[in-house]
Amino acid sequence: DGGITQSPKYLFRKEGQNVTLSCEQNLNHDAMYWYRQDPGQGLRLIYYSQIVNDFQKGDIAEGYSVSREKKESFPLTVTSAQKNPTAFYLCASRRKQGLDQPQHFGDGTRLSIL
Amino acid sequence: GENVEQHPSTLSVQEGDSAVIKCTYSDSASNYFPWYKQELGKRPQLIIDIRSNVGEKKDQRIAVTLNKTAKHFSLHITETQPEDSAVYFCAASQEGLIYNQGGKLIFGQGTELSVKP
């Protein structure tokens, strides 16, 4: 789905460092989501936002923070409090909830510890 | 909260055979069940979805069945081809028109399908 852009593709974090993953969409979607993917564990929801200036914690929000200042942007910050950040991070978006509104994913960011 | 269990974790079939992946969910209020296919290092892509008011849906070689009473749903791929090899994820969510209801997808653990030529 070319309308959801995640950057960078690869990211390295040093001890004690905060890093921010970018997610931008030009699909005019209302809701945006961040997932973490670890081998053999599927996708787990970190945070989601259904409208601008509002967001909710997912199942594994500890050590992460987000903001939703613009409809098209939903950056994720991995803080130093997240002790095991190495994973594949996927951003997704969808239209306002209702019938037939599936989530579409970006290409992901692979985060590793230096 | 919702929990989705997916089986098997790996599945190997010969080209041309059928493949079946099964998922169970815990929240009876869930009413939307998508399936995603993820090739190595790539984004998950929606391949089919079903809503709770429908028992079965088919799209060419892919079909999904839903048993609301038993709270399980399955993906069926017929006449498998090597390009079907990927990780498949089921998911469940509660869709609704009220703010703060719905939209959160809970994923199964994934099934790695290998189709041998």
XYZ file of N, CA and C in Angstrom:
693
model
N 0.846 -1.193 0.000
C 0.000 0.000 0.000
C 0.885 1.249 0.000
N 1.071 1.838 -1.164
C 1.985 2.956 -1.292
C 1.598 4.139 -0.470
N 0.399 4.225 0.090
C -0.052 5.396 0.806
C 0.407 5.473 2.242
N 1.079 4.436 2.751
C 1.567 4.455 4.131
C 3.086 4.336 4.076
N 3.767 5.337 4.574
C 5.234 5.385 4.492
C 5.839 5.343 5.882
N 6.681 4.352 6.101
C 7.401 4.256 7.360
C 8.876 4.541 7.100
N 9.472 5.280 8.022
C 10.908 5.529 7.902
C 11.535 5.651 9.282
N 12.822 5.293 9.433
C 13.627 4.661 8.388
C 13.279 3.186 8.249
N 13.888 2.513 7.296
C 13.661 1.084 7.107
C 14.407 0.289 8.177
N 15.611 0.763 8.515
C 16.431 0.154 9.567
C 16.855 1.242 10.543
N 16.887 0.899 11.831
C 17.236 1.878 12.855
C 18.007 1.167 13.961
N 19.042 1.851 14.452
C 19.839 1.271 15.526
C 19.772 2.192 16.735
N 19.610 1.592 17.893
C 19.498 2.374 19.117
C 20.638 2.052 20.061
N 21.192 3.102 20.653
C 22.227 2.917 21.669
C 21.568 2.847 23.037
N 22.313 2.344 24.023
C 21.817 2.274 25.399
C 21.375 3.649 25.875
N 20.203 3.720 26.507
C 19.748 4.972 27.095
C 19.227 5.992 26.113
N 19.103 5.594 24.859
C 18.689 6.550 23.825
C 17.211 6.379 23.486
N 16.541 7.490 23.243
C 15.196 7.445 22.685
C 15.303 7.520 21.162
N 14.483 6.774 20.472
C 14.455 6.873 19.013
C 13.002 6.995 18.554
N 12.815 7.699 17.437
C 11.454 7.914 16.932
C 11.311 7.317 15.543
N 10.238 6.529 15.391
C 9.899 5.910 14.123
C 8.783 6.729 13.484
N 8.944 6.989 12.203
C 7.972 7.819 11.507
C 6.939 6.972 10.778
N 5.688 7.430 10.773
C 4.628 6.817 9.979
C 3.766 7.933 9.401
N 3.687 7.984 8.089
C 2.901 9.000 7.394
C 1.966 8.302 6.409
N 0.723 8.791 6.321
C -0.206 8.226 5.341
C -0.919 9.353 4.593
N -1.113 9.117 3.302
C -1.805 10.108 2.470
C -3.127 9.549 1.946
N -3.703 8.630 2.724
C -4.947 7.963 2.341
C -6.173 8.618 2.964
N -5.940 9.685 3.727
C -7.024 10.355 4.445
C -7.714 9.409 5.438
N -6.926 8.470 5.978
C -7.472 7.547 6.955
C -7.560 8.214 8.326
N -8.601 7.857 9.074
C -8.809 8.466 10.384
C -7.995 7.787 11.481
N -7.966 6.467 11.439
C -7.341 5.716 12.523
C -5.946 5.232 12.112
N -5.044 5.235 13.077
C -3.690 4.740 12.835
C -3.246 3.876 14.004
N -2.363 2.920 13.718
C -1.994 1.891 14.690
C -0.495 1.611 14.614
N 0.070 1.242 15.772
C 1.441 0.753 15.804
C 1.442 -0.657 16.390
N 2.143 -1.569 15.666
C 2.296 -2.940 16.112
C 3.780 -3.270 16.232
N 4.041 -4.183 17.124
C 5.383 -4.742 17.243
C 5.293 -6.198 16.818
N 6.280 -6.639 16.013
C 6.297 -8.032 15.569
C 7.603 -8.690 15.987
N 7.493 -9.745 16.782
C 8.631 -10.569 17.176
C 8.448 -11.950 16.552
N 9.550 -12.639 16.288
C 9.435 -13.964 15.662
C 8.549 -14.898 16.474
N 7.600 -15.535 15.797
C 6.746 -16.520 16.443
C 5.682 -15.959 17.358
N 5.531 -14.633 17.389
C 4.545 -14.060 18.320
C 3.485 -13.231 17.624
N 3.463 -13.211 16.320
C 2.441 -12.416 15.647
C 2.647 -10.934 15.869
N 1.581 -10.178 15.693
C 1.633 -8.727 15.826
C 0.944 -8.324 17.117
N 1.601 -7.483 17.893
C 1.014 -7.015 19.142
C 0.843 -5.501 19.076
N -0.311 -5.040 19.544
C -0.680 -3.633 19.424
C -0.001 -2.809 20.501
N 0.684 -1.736 20.091
C 1.378 -0.857 21.033
C 0.482 0.330 21.406
N 0.083 1.104 20.409
C -0.791 2.258 20.583
C -1.676 2.381 19.348
N -2.812 3.050 19.512
C -3.632 3.379 18.364
C -4.320 4.713 18.582
N -4.705 5.315 17.462
C -5.334 6.627 17.507
C -6.483 6.636 16.509
N -7.643 7.060 16.963
C -8.802 7.078 16.070
C -9.117 8.466 15.530
N -8.634 9.495 16.234
C -8.775 10.865 15.725
C -7.567 11.676 16.151
N -7.400 12.816 15.536
C -6.278 13.700 15.858
C -6.354 14.114 17.322
N -5.165 14.207 17.934
C -5.017 14.644 19.333
C -5.620 13.665 20.331
N -5.810 12.427 19.921
C -6.316 11.404 20.839
C -5.679 10.068 20.492
N -5.286 9.298 21.509
C -4.731 7.979 21.261
C -4.939 7.117 22.500
N -4.902 5.809 22.317
C -5.122 4.857 23.403
C -3.981 3.850 23.446
N -3.709 3.355 24.648
C -2.711 2.303 24.802
C -3.244 0.982 24.254
N -2.314 0.236 23.658
C -2.626 -1.120 23.255
C -2.200 -2.088 24.338
N -1.825 -3.292 23.926
C -1.499 -4.334 24.898
C -0.090 -4.229 25.470
N 0.823 -3.544 24.752
C 2.230 -3.504 25.196
C 2.772 -2.076 25.113
N 2.092 -1.122 25.711
C 2.441 0.296 25.568
C 3.647 0.724 26.421
N 4.003 -0.056 27.428
C 5.068 0.364 28.336
C 6.391 0.534 27.593
N 7.024 1.716 27.812
C 8.304 1.985 27.165
C 8.170 2.670 25.810
N 6.930 2.951 25.415
C 6.661 3.610 24.135
C 5.814 4.860 24.373
N 5.926 5.813 23.450
C 5.026 6.965 23.472
C 4.701 7.352 22.034
N 3.547 8.013 21.858
C 3.094 8.431 20.533
C 2.517 9.835 20.615
N 2.301 10.418 19.447
C 1.571 11.676 19.342
C 0.758 11.627 18.058
N -0.322 12.410 18.028
C -1.141 12.473 16.800
C -1.589 13.931 16.623
N -0.634 14.740 16.205
C -0.900 16.171 16.027
C -1.527 16.466 14.664
N -1.263 15.562 13.713
C -1.836 15.720 12.367
C -2.490 14.406 11.960
N -3.502 14.492 11.148
C -4.235 13.297 10.727
C -3.322 12.316 10.000
N -2.384 12.838 9.208
C -1.570 11.972 8.360
C -0.340 11.412 9.055
N -0.070 11.797 10.288
C 1.183 11.414 10.931
C 0.966 10.812 12.316
N 1.692 9.733 12.617
C 1.532 9.048 13.916
C 2.894 8.495 14.325
N 3.821 9.346 14.775
C 5.158 8.871 15.131
C 5.180 8.092 16.436
N 6.054 7.113 16.485
C 6.234 6.268 17.669
C 7.633 6.490 18.230
N 7.713 6.812 19.527
C 9.008 6.951 20.186
C 9.252 5.733 21.065
N 10.395 5.104 20.840
C 10.815 3.986 21.675
C 11.757 4.579 22.715
N 11.333 4.595 23.960
C 12.120 5.256 24.996
C 13.145 4.305 25.594
N 14.033 4.877 26.402
C 15.058 4.062 27.059
C 14.439 3.111 28.072
N 13.192 3.359 28.451
C 12.504 2.471 29.389
C 12.123 1.138 28.748
N 12.143 1.085 27.423
C 11.834 -0.166 26.719
C 13.132 -0.964 26.636
N 13.234 -1.984 27.491
C 14.505 -2.698 27.658
C 14.788 -3.711 26.558
N 13.778 -4.087 25.833
C 13.979 -5.061 24.760
C 13.338 -4.551 23.471
N 13.906 -3.511 22.868
C 13.245 -2.872 21.733
C 13.478 -3.551 20.393
N 14.384 -4.512 20.334
C 14.700 -5.136 19.045
C 13.487 -5.868 18.506
N 12.976 -5.405 17.369
C 11.766 -5.976 16.778
C 11.513 -5.306 15.436
N 10.505 -5.807 14.761
C 10.016 -5.219 13.516
C 8.758 -4.442 13.868
N 8.745 -3.128 13.554
C 7.623 -2.280 13.928
C 6.792 -1.947 12.688
N 5.511 -2.187 12.806
C 4.594 -1.959 11.687
C 3.548 -0.915 12.054
N 3.346 0.013 11.144
C 2.308 1.018 11.283
C 1.164 0.650 10.345
N -0.054 0.905 10.765
C -1.209 0.617 9.930
C -2.210 1.761 10.031
N -3.103 1.837 9.069
C -4.150 2.850 9.122
C -5.422 2.299 8.503
N -6.528 2.962 8.784
C -7.801 2.577 8.191
C -8.736 3.775 8.222
N -9.811 3.692 7.439
C -10.812 4.749 7.463
C -11.587 4.688 8.773
N -12.421 5.649 8.976
C -13.239 5.684 10.181
C -13.976 4.364 10.317
N -14.085 3.902 11.538
C -14.665 2.594 11.757
C -16.074 2.505 11.184
N -16.366 1.341 10.708
C -17.628 1.073 10.048
C -17.475 -0.214 9.288
N -18.334 -0.466 8.381
C -18.256 -1.722 7.652
C -17.193 -1.653 6.563
N -16.544 -2.792 6.323
C -15.603 -2.915 5.206
C -14.496 -1.887 5.240
N -13.846 -1.741 6.369
C -12.737 -0.805 6.487
C -11.525 -1.533 7.052
N -10.815 -2.305 6.207
C -9.671 -3.069 6.718
C -8.472 -2.180 7.023
N -7.580 -2.692 7.837
C -6.323 -2.007 8.106
C -5.324 -2.302 6.992
N -4.569 -1.260 6.624
C -3.519 -1.388 5.623
C -2.199 -1.044 6.289
N -1.152 -1.795 5.957
C 0.126 -1.668 6.642
C 1.184 -0.959 5.820
N 2.127 -0.333 6.537
C 3.338 0.187 5.903
C 4.362 -0.927 5.775
N 5.551 -0.584 5.264
C 6.596 -1.580 5.014
C 7.412 -1.937 6.258
N 7.220 -1.201 7.339
C 7.878 -1.556 8.588
C 9.232 -0.908 8.801
N 9.628 -0.854 10.076
C 10.966 -0.401 10.484
C 11.562 -1.481 11.361
N 12.789 -1.875 11.026
C 13.465 -2.899 11.833
C 14.414 -2.192 12.786
N 14.150 -2.322 14.082
C 14.933 -1.649 15.120
C 15.850 -2.652 15.808
N 17.113 -2.265 15.951
C 18.086 -3.132 16.621
C 18.872 -2.327 17.642
N 19.402 -3.053 18.629
C 20.237 -2.428 19.652
C 21.697 -2.477 19.220
N 22.401 -1.350 19.428
C 23.835 -1.332 19.125
C 24.634 -1.870 20.298
N -9.768 -9.441 27.935
C -9.789 -8.970 26.560
C -9.776 -10.119 25.584
N -9.812 -9.780 24.321
C -9.834 -10.794 23.261
C -8.503 -11.527 23.185
N -8.593 -12.806 22.901
C -7.418 -13.631 22.677
C -7.671 -14.492 21.445
N -6.687 -14.570 20.571
C -6.831 -15.355 19.343
C -5.730 -16.404 19.296
N -6.138 -17.655 19.164
C -5.192 -18.762 19.060
C -5.205 -19.281 17.621
N -4.016 -19.528 17.073
C -3.906 -19.949 15.676
C -3.101 -21.235 15.590
N -3.578 -22.174 14.747
C -2.884 -23.452 14.566
C -3.005 -23.912 13.113
N -2.008 -24.607 12.591
C -0.722 -24.924 13.239
C 0.245 -23.746 13.128
N 1.387 -23.835 13.762
C 2.368 -22.762 13.653
C 3.184 -22.913 12.363
N 3.345 -24.145 11.893
C 3.982 -24.377 10.598
C 3.165 -25.412 9.841
N 3.150 -25.279 8.516
C 2.372 -26.181 7.677
C 3.115 -26.354 6.360
N 3.375 -27.599 6.008
C 4.075 -27.884 4.762
C 3.185 -28.756 3.893
N 2.956 -28.335 2.658
C 2.095 -29.095 1.741
C 2.785 -29.210 0.386
N 2.323 -30.183 -0.383
C 2.813 -30.318 -1.756
C 2.000 -29.402 -2.667
N 2.660 -28.901 -3.677
C 1.973 -28.061 -4.653
C 0.736 -28.774 -5.173
N -0.374 -28.045 -5.206
C -1.627 -28.625 -5.692
C -2.528 -29.126 -4.578
N -1.946 -29.392 -3.398
C -2.769 -29.821 -2.257
C -3.483 -28.624 -1.650
N -4.383 -28.924 -0.726
C -5.085 -27.870 0.014
C -4.385 -27.605 1.339
N -4.554 -26.393 1.844
C -4.014 -26.028 3.161
C -5.135 -25.410 3.985
N -5.185 -25.779 5.263
C -6.204 -25.249 6.162
C -5.525 -24.716 7.421
N -5.854 -23.501 7.784
C -5.328 -22.872 8.993
C -6.521 -22.487 9.860
N -6.426 -22.796 11.166
C -7.569 -22.595 12.053
C -7.262 -21.594 13.160
N -8.271 -20.821 13.501
C -8.144 -19.856 14.597
C -9.359 -19.922 15.499
N -9.137 -19.731 16.790
C -10.233 -19.610 17.737
C -10.107 -18.269 18.441
N -11.241 -17.701 18.814
C -11.233 -16.426 19.511
C -12.037 -16.535 20.786
N -11.808 -15.621 21.709
C -12.432 -15.761 23.032
C -13.605 -14.809 23.245
N -13.598 -13.649 22.588
C -14.625 -12.632 22.843
C -15.800 -12.815 21.876
N -16.941 -13.197 22.402
C -18.110 -13.445 21.557
C -18.612 -12.166 20.885
N -18.156 -10.997 21.341
C -18.563 -9.733 20.718
C -17.762 -9.436 19.450
N -16.699 -10.180 19.200
C -15.913 -9.967 17.970
C -16.784 -10.255 16.763
N -16.698 -9.393 15.756
C -17.570 -9.556 14.606
C -16.874 -9.345 13.265
N -15.560 -9.179 13.282
C -14.822 -8.969 12.039
C -13.537 -9.782 12.102
N -13.281 -10.573 11.033
C -12.185 -11.540 11.075
C -11.402 -11.485 9.759
N -10.311 -10.723 9.724
C -9.493 -10.660 8.514
C -8.354 -11.662 8.546
N -7.864 -12.000 7.373
C -6.670 -12.827 7.230
C -5.627 -12.035 6.442
N -4.380 -12.080 6.954
C -3.286 -11.381 6.292
C -2.214 -12.376 5.876
N -1.564 -12.068 4.758
C -0.436 -12.853 4.264
C 0.804 -11.974 4.340
N 1.881 -12.510 4.924
C 3.110 -11.736 5.035
C 4.276 -12.519 4.460
N 4.838 -12.014 3.393
C 6.051 -12.616 2.837
C 7.254 -12.093 3.610
N 8.340 -12.821 3.549
C 9.507 -12.549 4.376
C 9.976 -11.099 4.229
N 10.035 -10.392 5.354
C 10.539 -9.023 5.369
C 9.609 -7.977 4.797
N 8.369 -8.395 4.483
C 7.438 -7.448 3.855
C 6.248 -7.150 4.764
N 5.411 -6.255 4.319
C 4.234 -5.872 5.097
C 3.157 -6.942 5.013
N 2.340 -7.097 6.057
C 1.172 -7.981 5.954
C 0.186 -7.393 4.949
N -0.402 -8.266 4.140
C -1.392 -7.810 3.159
C -2.689 -8.574 3.376
N -3.783 -7.844 3.379
C -5.096 -8.454 3.561
C -5.411 -9.339 2.363
N -5.803 -10.595 2.629
C -6.167 -11.480 1.528
C -7.653 -11.796 1.502
N -8.291 -11.806 2.641
C -9.729 -12.054 2.708
C -10.206 -11.692 4.102
N -11.461 -11.329 4.223
C -12.021 -11.058 5.539
C -13.476 -11.521 5.566
N -13.990 -11.692 6.769
C -15.372 -12.149 6.912
C -15.996 -11.463 8.105
N -17.287 -11.201 8.011
C -18.011 -10.588 9.116
C -18.929 -11.617 9.737
N -19.349 -11.342 10.954
C -20.037 -12.378 11.723
C -21.444 -12.688 11.215
N -21.937 -11.882 10.292
C -23.264 -12.177 9.747
C -23.189 -13.113 8.539
N -21.974 -13.598 8.250
C -21.756 -14.479 7.102
C -21.014 -15.724 7.584
N -21.387 -16.897 7.060
C -20.744 -18.131 7.500
C -19.553 -18.535 6.645
N -19.543 -18.062 5.400
C -18.467 -18.466 4.505
C -18.268 -17.389 3.440
N -17.029 -17.234 3.020
C -16.726 -16.288 1.949
C -15.611 -16.879 1.107
N -15.738 -16.714 -0.205
C -14.755 -17.323 -1.106
C -14.233 -16.296 -2.095
N -12.945 -16.401 -2.416
C -12.342 -15.542 -3.423
C -11.316 -16.390 -4.167
N -11.739 -16.920 -5.304
C -10.910 -17.782 -6.153
C -10.436 -18.981 -5.344
N -9.145 -19.133 -5.088
C -8.631 -20.325 -4.393
C -8.677 -20.193 -2.880
N -9.122 -19.066 -2.392
C -9.113 -18.811 -0.954
C -10.539 -18.749 -0.426
N -10.761 -19.372 0.718
C -12.071 -19.307 1.356
C -11.873 -19.194 2.863
N -12.824 -18.564 3.502
C -12.817 -18.482 4.956
C -14.180 -18.927 5.464
N -14.176 -19.726 6.522
C -15.420 -20.167 7.153
C -15.431 -19.688 8.588
N -16.623 -19.415 9.085
C -16.784 -18.902 10.442
C -17.851 -19.689 11.162
N -17.528 -20.157 12.363
C -18.499 -20.825 13.226
C -18.620 -19.976 14.493
N -19.662 -19.153 14.541
C -19.818 -18.222 15.675
C -20.092 -18.953 16.981
N -20.812 -20.031 16.894
C -21.169 -20.763 18.112
C -19.919 -21.317 18.790
N -19.053 -21.893 17.970
C -17.833 -22.481 18.503
C -16.713 -21.455 18.621
N -16.925 -20.273 18.089
C -15.928 -19.195 18.096
C -14.634 -19.626 17.417
N -14.787 -20.183 16.219
C -13.592 -20.407 15.442
C -13.832 -20.149 13.964
N -12.747 -19.813 13.280
C -12.791 -19.516 11.864
C -11.541 -20.083 11.205
N -11.663 -20.415 9.936
C -10.587 -21.122 9.241
C -10.334 -20.527 7.860
N -9.089 -20.627 7.449
C -8.678 -20.222 6.094
C -8.396 -21.481 5.294
N -8.966 -21.549 4.106
C -8.768 -22.701 3.232
C -8.127 -22.202 1.932
N -7.003 -22.797 1.576
C -6.374 -22.475 0.303
C -6.351 -23.752 -0.525
N -6.971 -23.712 -1.683
C -6.993 -24.887 -2.554
C -5.952 -24.735 -3.669
N -5.582 -25.865 -4.246
C -4.618 -25.882 -5.369
C -3.415 -25.000 -5.070
N -2.767 -25.262 -3.961
C -1.671 -24.401 -3.517
C -0.542 -24.321 -4.540
N 0.103 -23.162 -4.559
C 1.211 -22.902 -5.473
C 2.405 -22.429 -4.657
N 3.636 -22.565 -5.162
C 4.812 -22.132 -4.396
C 4.726 -20.672 -3.948
N 4.083 -19.826 -4.729
C 3.964 -18.416 -4.336
C 2.992 -18.186 -3.187
N 2.288 -19.236 -2.765
C 1.452 -19.140 -1.570
C 2.301 -19.247 -0.301
N 3.552 -19.635 -0.432
C 4.438 -19.768 0.727
C 4.625 -18.409 1.394
N 4.303 -18.352 2.683
C 4.350 -17.095 3.433
C 3.889 -17.396 4.858
N 3.865 -16.358 5.681
C 3.255 -16.476 7.008
C 1.852 -15.884 6.927
N 0.889 -16.623 7.436
C -0.502 -16.186 7.419
C -0.955 -15.875 8.847
N -1.627 -14.736 8.989
C -2.127 -14.323 10.292
C -3.644 -14.179 10.240
N -4.300 -14.722 11.255
C -5.711 -14.418 11.437
C -5.812 -13.299 12.466
N -6.940 -12.642 12.504
C -7.158 -11.569 13.473
C -8.643 -11.456 13.756
N -8.960 -10.809 14.865
C -10.357 -10.593 15.246
C -10.495 -9.204 15.833
N -11.651 -8.602 15.600
C -11.920 -7.306 16.221
C -13.419 -7.120 16.374
N -13.760 -6.138 17.189
C -15.154 -5.765 17.381
C -15.373 -4.460 16.644
N -16.121 -4.523 15.570
C -16.375 -3.344 14.778
C -17.661 -2.681 15.239
N -17.664 -1.366 15.206
C -18.887 -0.677 15.586
C -18.858 0.745 15.094
N -19.946 1.415 15.231
C -20.040 2.777 14.744
C -19.882 3.788 15.871
N -19.671 3.306 17.078
C -19.548 4.205 18.220
C -18.062 4.477 18.476
N -17.717 5.697 18.729
C -16.329 6.050 19.015
C -15.806 5.210 20.165
N -14.551 4.797 20.032
C -13.861 3.971 21.029
C -14.308 2.523 21.012
N -15.109 2.170 20.039
C -15.497 0.769 19.940
C -15.007 0.235 18.609
N -14.248 -0.815 18.642
C -13.823 -1.420 17.402
C -12.514 -0.863 16.861
N -12.016 -1.482 15.830
C -10.798 -1.036 15.173
C -9.558 -1.729 15.667
N -9.518 -2.170 16.912
C -8.358 -2.873 17.439
C -8.360 -4.301 16.933
N -7.330 -4.663 16.198
C -7.191 -6.029 15.726
C -6.330 -6.822 16.703
N -6.803 -7.995 17.094
C -6.008 -8.912 17.896
C -5.592 -10.046 16.967
N -4.282 -10.251 16.849
C -3.756 -11.205 15.883
C -3.449 -12.559 16.513
N -3.582 -13.605 15.721
C -3.055 -14.910 16.092
C -1.542 -14.900 15.935
N -0.909 -16.011 16.314
C 0.545 -16.077 16.355
C 1.181 -16.315 14.986
N 0.365 -16.635 14.003
C 0.885 -16.827 12.653
C 1.123 -18.280 12.302
N 0.966 -18.606 11.020
C 1.251 -19.937 10.488
C 2.194 -19.784 9.311
N 3.333 -20.444 9.397
C 4.279 -20.412 8.286
C 3.942 -21.531 7.317
N 3.424 -21.151 6.152
C 3.030 -22.127 5.137
C 4.154 -22.290 4.120
N 4.511 -23.521 3.880
C 5.532 -23.836 2.878
C 4.904 -24.753 1.829
N 4.927 -24.339 0.581
C 4.376 -25.140 -0.504
C 5.532 -25.664 -1.332
N 5.692 -26.989 -1.330
C 6.839 -27.602 -2.017
C 6.461 -27.975 -3.441
N 7.309 -27.565 -4.422
C 7.003 -27.865 -5.828
C 7.051 -29.366 -6.097
